[in-house]
Coordinates of C-alpha atoms in Angstrom, one line a residue:
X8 CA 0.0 0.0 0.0
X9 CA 1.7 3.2 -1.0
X10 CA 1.3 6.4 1.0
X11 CA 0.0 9.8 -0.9
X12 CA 2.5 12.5 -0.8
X13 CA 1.8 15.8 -1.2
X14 CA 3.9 16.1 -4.4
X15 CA 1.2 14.1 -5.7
X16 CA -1.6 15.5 -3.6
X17 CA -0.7 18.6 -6.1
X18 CA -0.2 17.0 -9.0
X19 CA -3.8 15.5 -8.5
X20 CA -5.5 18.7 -7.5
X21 CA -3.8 20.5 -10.7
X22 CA -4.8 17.5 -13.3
X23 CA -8.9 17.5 -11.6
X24 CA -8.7 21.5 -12.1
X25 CA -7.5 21.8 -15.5
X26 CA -9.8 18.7 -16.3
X27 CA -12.7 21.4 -14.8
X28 CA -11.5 23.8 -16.6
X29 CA -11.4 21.9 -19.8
X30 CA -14.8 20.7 -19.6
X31 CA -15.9 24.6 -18.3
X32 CA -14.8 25.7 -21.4
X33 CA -15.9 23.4 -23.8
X34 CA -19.7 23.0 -21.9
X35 CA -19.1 26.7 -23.3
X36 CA -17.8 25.8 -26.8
X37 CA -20.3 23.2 -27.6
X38 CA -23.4 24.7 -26.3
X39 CA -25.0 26.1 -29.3
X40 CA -27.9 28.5 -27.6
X41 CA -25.3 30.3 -25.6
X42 CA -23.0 30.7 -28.8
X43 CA -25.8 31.9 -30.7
X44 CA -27.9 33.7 -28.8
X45 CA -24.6 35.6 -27.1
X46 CA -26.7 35.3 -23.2
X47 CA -25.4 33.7 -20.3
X48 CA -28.0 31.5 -18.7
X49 CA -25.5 30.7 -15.4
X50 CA -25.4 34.7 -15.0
X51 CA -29.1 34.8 -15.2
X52 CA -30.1 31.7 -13.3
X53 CA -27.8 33.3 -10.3
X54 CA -29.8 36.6 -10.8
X55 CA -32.9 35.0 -11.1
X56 CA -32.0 33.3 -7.6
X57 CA -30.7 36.0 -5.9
X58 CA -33.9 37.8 -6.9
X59 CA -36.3 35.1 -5.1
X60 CA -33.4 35.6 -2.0
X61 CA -34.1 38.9 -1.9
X62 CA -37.8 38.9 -2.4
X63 CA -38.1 36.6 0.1
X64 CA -35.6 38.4 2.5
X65 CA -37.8 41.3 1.9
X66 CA -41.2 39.6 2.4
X67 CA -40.1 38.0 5.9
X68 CA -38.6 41.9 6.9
X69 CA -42.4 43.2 6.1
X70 CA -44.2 39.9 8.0
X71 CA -41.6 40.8 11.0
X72 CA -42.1 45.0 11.1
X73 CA -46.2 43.7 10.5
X74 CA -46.1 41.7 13.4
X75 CA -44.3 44.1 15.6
X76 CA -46.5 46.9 14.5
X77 CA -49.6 44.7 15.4
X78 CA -47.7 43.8 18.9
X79 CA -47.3 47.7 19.5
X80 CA -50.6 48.3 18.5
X81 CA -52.4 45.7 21.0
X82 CA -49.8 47.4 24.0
X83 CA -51.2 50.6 23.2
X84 CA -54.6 49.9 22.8
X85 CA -54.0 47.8 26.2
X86 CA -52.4 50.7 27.9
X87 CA -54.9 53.5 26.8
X88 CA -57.9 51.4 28.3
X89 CA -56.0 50.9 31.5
X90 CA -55.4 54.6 31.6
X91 CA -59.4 55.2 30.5
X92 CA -60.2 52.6 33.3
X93 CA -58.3 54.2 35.9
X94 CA -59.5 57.6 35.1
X95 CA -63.1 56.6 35.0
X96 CA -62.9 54.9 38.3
X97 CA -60.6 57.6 40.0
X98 CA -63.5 60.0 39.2
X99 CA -66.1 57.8 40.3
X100 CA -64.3 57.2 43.7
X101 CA -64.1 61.0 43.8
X102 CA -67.6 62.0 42.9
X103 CA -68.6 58.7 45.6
X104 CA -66.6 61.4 48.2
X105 CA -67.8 63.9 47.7
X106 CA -71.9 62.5 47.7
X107 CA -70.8 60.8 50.9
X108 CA -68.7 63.5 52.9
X109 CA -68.8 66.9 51.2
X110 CA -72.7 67.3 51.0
X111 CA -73.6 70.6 50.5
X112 CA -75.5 70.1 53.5
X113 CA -72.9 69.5 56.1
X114 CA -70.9 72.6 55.0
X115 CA -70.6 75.4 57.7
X116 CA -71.9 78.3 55.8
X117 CA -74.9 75.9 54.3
X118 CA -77.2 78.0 56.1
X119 CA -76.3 81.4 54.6
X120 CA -77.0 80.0 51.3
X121 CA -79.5 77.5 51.5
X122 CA -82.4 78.2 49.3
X123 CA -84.7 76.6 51.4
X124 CA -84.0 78.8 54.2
X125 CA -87.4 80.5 54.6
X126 CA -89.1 77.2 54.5
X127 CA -87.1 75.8 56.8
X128 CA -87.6 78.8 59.2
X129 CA -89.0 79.1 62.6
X130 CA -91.8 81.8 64.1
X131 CA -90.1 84.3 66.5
X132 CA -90.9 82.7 69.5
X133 CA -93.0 78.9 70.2
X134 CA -93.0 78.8 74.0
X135 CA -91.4 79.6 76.6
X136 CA -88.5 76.7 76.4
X137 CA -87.6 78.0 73.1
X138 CA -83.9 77.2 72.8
X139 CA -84.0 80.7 70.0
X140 CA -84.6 82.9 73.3
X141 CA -81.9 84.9 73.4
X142 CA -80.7 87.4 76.7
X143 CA -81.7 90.4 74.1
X144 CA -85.4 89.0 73.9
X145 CA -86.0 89.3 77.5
X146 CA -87.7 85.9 77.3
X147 CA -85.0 83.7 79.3
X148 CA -83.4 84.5 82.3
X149 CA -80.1 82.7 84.1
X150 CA -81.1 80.2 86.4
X151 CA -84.5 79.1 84.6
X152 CA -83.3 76.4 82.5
X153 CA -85.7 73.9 83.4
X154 CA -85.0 71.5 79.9
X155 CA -81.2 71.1 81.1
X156 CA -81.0 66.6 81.8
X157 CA -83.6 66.5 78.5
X158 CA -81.2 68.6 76.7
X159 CA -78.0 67.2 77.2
X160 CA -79.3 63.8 77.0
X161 CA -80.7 64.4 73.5
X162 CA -77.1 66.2 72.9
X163 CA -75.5 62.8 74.5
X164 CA -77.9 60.8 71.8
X165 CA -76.9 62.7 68.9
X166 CA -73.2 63.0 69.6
X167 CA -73.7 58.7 69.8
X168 CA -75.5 59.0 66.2
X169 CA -73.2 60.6 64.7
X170 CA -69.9 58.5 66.0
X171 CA -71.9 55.4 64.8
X172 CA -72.8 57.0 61.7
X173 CA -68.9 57.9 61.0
X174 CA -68.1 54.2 61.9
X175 CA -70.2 52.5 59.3
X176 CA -69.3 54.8 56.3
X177 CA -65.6 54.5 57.1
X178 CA -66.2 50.9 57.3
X179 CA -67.7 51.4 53.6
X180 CA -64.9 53.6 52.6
X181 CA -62.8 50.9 53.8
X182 CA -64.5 47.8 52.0
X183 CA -64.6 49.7 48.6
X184 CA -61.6 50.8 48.7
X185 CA -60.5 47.2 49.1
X186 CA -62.4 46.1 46.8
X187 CA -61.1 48.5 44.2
X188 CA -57.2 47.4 45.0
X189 CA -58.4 44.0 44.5
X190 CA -59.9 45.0 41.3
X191 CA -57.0 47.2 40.2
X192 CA -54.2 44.1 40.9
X193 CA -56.2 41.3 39.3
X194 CA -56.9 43.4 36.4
X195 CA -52.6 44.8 36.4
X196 CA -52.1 40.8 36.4
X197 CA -53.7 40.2 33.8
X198 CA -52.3 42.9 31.9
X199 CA -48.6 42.0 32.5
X200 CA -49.6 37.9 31.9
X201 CA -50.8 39.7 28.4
X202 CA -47.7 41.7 28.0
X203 CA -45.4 38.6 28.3
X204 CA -47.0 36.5 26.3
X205 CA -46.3 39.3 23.7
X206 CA -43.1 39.4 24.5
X207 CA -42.5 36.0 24.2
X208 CA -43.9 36.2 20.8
X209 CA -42.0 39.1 19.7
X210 CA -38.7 37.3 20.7
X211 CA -39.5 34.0 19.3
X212 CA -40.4 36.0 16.0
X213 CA -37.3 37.8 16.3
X214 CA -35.1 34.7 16.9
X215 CA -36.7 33.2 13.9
X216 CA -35.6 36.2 11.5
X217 CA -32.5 36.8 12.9
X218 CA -31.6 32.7 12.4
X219 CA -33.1 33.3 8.6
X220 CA -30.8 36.5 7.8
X221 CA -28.2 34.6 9.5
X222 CA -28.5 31.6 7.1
X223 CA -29.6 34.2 4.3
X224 CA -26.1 36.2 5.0
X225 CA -23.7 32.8 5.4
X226 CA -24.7 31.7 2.0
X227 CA -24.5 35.2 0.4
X228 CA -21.4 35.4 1.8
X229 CA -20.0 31.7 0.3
X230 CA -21.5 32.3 -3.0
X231 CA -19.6 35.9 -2.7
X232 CA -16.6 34.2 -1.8
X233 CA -17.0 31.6 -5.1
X234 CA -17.2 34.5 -7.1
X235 CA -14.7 36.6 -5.9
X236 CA -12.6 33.3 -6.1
X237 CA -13.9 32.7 -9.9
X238 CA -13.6 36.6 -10.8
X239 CA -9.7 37.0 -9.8
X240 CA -9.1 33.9 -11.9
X241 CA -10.8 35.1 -15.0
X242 CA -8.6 38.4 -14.0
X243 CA -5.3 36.9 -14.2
X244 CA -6.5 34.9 -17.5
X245 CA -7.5 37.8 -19.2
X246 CA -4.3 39.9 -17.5
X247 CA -2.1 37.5 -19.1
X248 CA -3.4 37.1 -22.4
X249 CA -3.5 41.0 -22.7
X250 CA -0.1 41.2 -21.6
X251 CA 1.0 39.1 -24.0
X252 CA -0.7 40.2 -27.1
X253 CA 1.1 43.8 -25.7
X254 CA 4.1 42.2 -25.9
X255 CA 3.3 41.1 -29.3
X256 CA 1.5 43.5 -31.1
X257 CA 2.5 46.5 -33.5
X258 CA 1.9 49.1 -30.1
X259 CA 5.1 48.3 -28.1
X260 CA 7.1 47.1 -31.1
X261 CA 6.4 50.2 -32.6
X262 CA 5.9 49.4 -36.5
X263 CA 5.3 52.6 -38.1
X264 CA 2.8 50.6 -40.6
X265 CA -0.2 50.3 -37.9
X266 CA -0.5 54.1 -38.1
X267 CA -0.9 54.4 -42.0
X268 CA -4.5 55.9 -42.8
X269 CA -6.4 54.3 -45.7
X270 CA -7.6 57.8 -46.8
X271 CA -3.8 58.4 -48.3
X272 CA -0.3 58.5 -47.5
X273 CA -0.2 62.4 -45.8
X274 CA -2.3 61.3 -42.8
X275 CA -2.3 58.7 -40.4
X276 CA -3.9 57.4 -37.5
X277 CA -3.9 59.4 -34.1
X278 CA -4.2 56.4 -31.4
X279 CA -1.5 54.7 -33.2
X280 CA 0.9 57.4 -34.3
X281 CA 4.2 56.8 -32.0
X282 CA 6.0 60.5 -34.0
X283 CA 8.0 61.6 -37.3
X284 CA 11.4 59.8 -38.4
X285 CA 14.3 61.7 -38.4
X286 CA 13.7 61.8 -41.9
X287 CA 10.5 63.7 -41.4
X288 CA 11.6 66.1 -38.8
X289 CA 15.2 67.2 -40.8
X290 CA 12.6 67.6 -44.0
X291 CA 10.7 69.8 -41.5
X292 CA 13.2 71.8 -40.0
X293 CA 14.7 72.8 -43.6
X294 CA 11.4 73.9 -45.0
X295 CA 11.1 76.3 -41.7
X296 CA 14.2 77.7 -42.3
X297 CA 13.4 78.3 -46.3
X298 CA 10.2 80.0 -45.0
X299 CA 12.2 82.4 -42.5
X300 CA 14.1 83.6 -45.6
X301 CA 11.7 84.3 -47.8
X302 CA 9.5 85.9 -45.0
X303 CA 12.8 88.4 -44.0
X304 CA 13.2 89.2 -48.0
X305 CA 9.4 90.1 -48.0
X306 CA 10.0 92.5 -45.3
X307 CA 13.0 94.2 -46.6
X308 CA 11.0 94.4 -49.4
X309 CA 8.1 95.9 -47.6
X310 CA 10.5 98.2 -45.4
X311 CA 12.2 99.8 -49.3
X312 CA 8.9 100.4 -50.4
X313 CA 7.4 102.3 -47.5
X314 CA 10.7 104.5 -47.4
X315 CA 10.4 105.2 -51.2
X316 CA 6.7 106.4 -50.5
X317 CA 7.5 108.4 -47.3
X318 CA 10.6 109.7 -49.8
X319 CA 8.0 110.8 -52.5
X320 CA 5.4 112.1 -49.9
X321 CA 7.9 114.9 -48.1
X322 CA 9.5 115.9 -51.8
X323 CA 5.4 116.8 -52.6
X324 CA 5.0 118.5 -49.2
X325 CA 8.0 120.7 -49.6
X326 CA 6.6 121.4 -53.4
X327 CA 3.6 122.4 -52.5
X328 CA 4.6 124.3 -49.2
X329 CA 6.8 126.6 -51.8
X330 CA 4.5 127.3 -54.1
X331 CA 1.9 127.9 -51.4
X332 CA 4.2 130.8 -50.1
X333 CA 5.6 131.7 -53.7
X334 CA 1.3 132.5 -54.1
X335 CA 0.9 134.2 -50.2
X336 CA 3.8 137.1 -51.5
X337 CA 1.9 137.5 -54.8
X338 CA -0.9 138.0 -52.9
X339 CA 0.5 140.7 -50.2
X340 CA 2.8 142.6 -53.5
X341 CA -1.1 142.9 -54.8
X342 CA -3.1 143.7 -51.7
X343 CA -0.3 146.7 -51.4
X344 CA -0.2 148.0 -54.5
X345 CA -4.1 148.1 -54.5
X346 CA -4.0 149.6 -50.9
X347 CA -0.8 152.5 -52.2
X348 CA -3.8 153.2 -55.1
X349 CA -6.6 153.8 -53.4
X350 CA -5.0 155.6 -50.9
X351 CA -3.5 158.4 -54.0
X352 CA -7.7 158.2 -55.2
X353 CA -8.2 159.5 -51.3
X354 CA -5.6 162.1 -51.6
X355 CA -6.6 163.3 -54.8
X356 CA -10.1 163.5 -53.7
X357 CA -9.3 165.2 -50.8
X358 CA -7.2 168.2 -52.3
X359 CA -10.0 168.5 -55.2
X360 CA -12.4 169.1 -52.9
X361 CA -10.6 171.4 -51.2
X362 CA -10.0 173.6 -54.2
X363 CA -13.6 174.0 -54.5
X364 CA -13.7 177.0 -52.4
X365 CA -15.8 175.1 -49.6
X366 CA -18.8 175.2 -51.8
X367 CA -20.3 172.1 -50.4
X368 CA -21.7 171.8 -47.3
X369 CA -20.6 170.5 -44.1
X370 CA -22.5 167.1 -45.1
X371 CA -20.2 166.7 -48.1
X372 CA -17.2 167.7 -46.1
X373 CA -18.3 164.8 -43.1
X374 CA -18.9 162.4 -45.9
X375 CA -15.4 162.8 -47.2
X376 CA -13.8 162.1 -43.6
X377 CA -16.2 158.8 -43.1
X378 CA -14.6 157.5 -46.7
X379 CA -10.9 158.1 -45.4
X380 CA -11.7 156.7 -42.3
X381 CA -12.9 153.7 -44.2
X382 CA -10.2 153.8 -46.4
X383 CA -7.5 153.6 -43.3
X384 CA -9.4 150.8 -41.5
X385 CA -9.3 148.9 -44.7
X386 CA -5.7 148.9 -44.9
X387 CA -5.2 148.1 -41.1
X388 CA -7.3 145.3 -41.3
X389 CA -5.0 144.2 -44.9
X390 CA -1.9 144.4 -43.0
X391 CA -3.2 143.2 -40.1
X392 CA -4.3 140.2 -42.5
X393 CA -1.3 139.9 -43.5
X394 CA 1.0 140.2 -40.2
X395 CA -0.3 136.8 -39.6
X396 CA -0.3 135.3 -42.6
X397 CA 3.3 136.1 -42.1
X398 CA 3.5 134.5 -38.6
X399 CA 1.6 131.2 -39.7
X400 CA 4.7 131.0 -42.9
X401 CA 7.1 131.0 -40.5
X402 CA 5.8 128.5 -38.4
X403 CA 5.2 126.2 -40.8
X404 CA 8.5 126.4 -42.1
X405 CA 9.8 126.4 -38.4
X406 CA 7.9 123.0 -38.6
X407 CA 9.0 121.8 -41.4

């Protein structure tokens, strides 16, 4: 008889768990609804049950709040006709009191307000042994009480009445009161039996849901466990196989043909696009450089042109400055000769009129001076004109 190593004991395990495996995998192969349809029935069936777990999880959480809600319910209805009971038979017992001891009757002031008062009255005076005979009346006199033994007898008889009378209702008092303990602890008895029977079904209901979410929870827990189990070796299977088609695809080997487009040569594709060849990037760098030089010829282009405009546009200013000054001293050698001529015309005028022999009258001679005066403001306002005209030249030139 050999004995079982456990270098065998593992060989054995590993041969029955590929042997699962194998017959996992082709239960999955071979069945023809699952590869067709593309749904997995294990998935489902473990939904389905988990489903009916919950629902009935669920249903036995609503039967147990139910139950306790109908146990709080009877408590409080049981409490709230204690409390009525009690209530109703405190104020009986009171209003019993007050019938029995506080009668309006025996009160010391009855007689001030009784409304039978004037009934109940007696004449002024019945005879002479009228205990109402007062000293004021003049009826009685000290010494004459004649009704003295019947008096205090009857006071002896009535003082006996009344102890009796006391005796027997306190006895009463007494009895009912008795009687109402008696009636108040039988009926608290069988309130509390009530109460713990209650109680004894609440916890037997609650020891019956707590054992069902305890059984509910251990297998949740085991079939967790079997799928956690399950999931991490499907992870490492599916780790391992991605690792390795890494390790042997175009990504990490870096083949610069998985990132040609099939729209044409110029473009390629983004997600697979590891950068430009050297090739690509010296190609690059010289067409940068060939666009630097021609963009510094275009602006030493542009710079020769704007200083060949700005040349021609100060050669017209100064052209047209000149001849605007060369026009301004036309303009003043006129304005003075005109001015040197009209003031001979005034001269002339004046001596001519003058040689008249003062003919005219003093109207012709005032006329004469408004002219000159004229005349003179004419030419101050001319040079005037001209004195800045003059000043404006200069500054432009000074400008210039």
């Amino acid at each position: 008889m050999e004995v079982a190593q456990l270098k065998d004991l593992e060989e054995n395990f590993g041969l029955a768990k590929r042997r699962y495996e194998e017959l996992r995998r082709q239960k999955r192969i071979f069945n023809a609804r699952n590869r067709i349809i593309g749904g997995d029935t294990e998935a489902w069936d473990v939904q389905v049950c988990d489903q009916k777990i919950k629902e009935a999880t669920e249903k036995a959480r609503q039967e147990a709040f139910a139950a306790e809600m109908r146990q709080n319910d009877k408590i409080a209805c049981i409490s709230e006709d204690r409390e009525r009971r009690d209530r109703k038979n405190l104020c009986k017992a009171i209003n019993d009191f007050q019938q029995s001891f506080q009668k309006p009757e025996t009160r010391r002031e009855f007689d001030l307000s009784d409304p039978l008062a004037l009934k109940k009255d007696l004449p002024a005076r019945q005879s002479d042994n009228d205990a109402r005979n007062t000293v004021s009346g003049m009826q009685k006199f000290m010494g004459e009480d004649l009704n003295f033994y019947q008096r205090k007898k009857f006071q002896e008889e009535q003082n006996r009445e009344w102890s009796l009378q006391q005796q027997r209702e306190w006895k009463m008092a007494r009895a009912n009161q008795k009687c109402a303990e008696d009636l108040y602890l039988k009926t608290r008895l069988q309130f509390d039996e009530t109460a713990k029977h209650l109680q004894n079904l609440e916890s037997t209901t609650r020891r019956a849901v707590c054992t069902a979410v305890k059984e509910f929870n251990k297998k949740q827990a085991l079939e967790s466990a079997e799928k956690k189990i399950q999931q991490k070796k499907q992870d490492q299977e599916d780790n391992l196989a991605e690792i390795s088609n890494l390790l042997r695809g175009d990504l990490l080997s870096e083949n610069p043909q998985q990132a040609a487009s099939s729209f044409g040569p110029h473009r390629v594709v983004h997600n697979r696009w590891k950068g430009m060849s050297w090739e690509q990037l010296e190609h690059i760098r010289l067409v940068q450089k060939q666009q630097v030089q021609e963009k510094l010829r275009l602006q030493e282009e542009e710079r020769q042109r704007d200083m060949d405009w700005d040349r021609q546009r100060v050669q017209r200013a100064r052209a047209a400055l000149l001849l605007e000054r060369q026009q301004q001293c036309q303009r003043r050698d006129l304005r003075r000769a005109l001015d040197c001529n009209n003031l001979s015309l005034a001269k002339e005028q004046l001596s001519h009129d003058s040689d008249d022999g003062g003919d005219d009258d003093d109207g012709d001679k005032m006329m004469v001076m408004v002219v000159m005066m004229v005349a003179l403001l004419v030419m101050m306002m001319v040079m005037l004109v001209m004195m800045v005209g003059d000043d404006g030249d200069s500054d432009d030139d000074g400008g210039l």
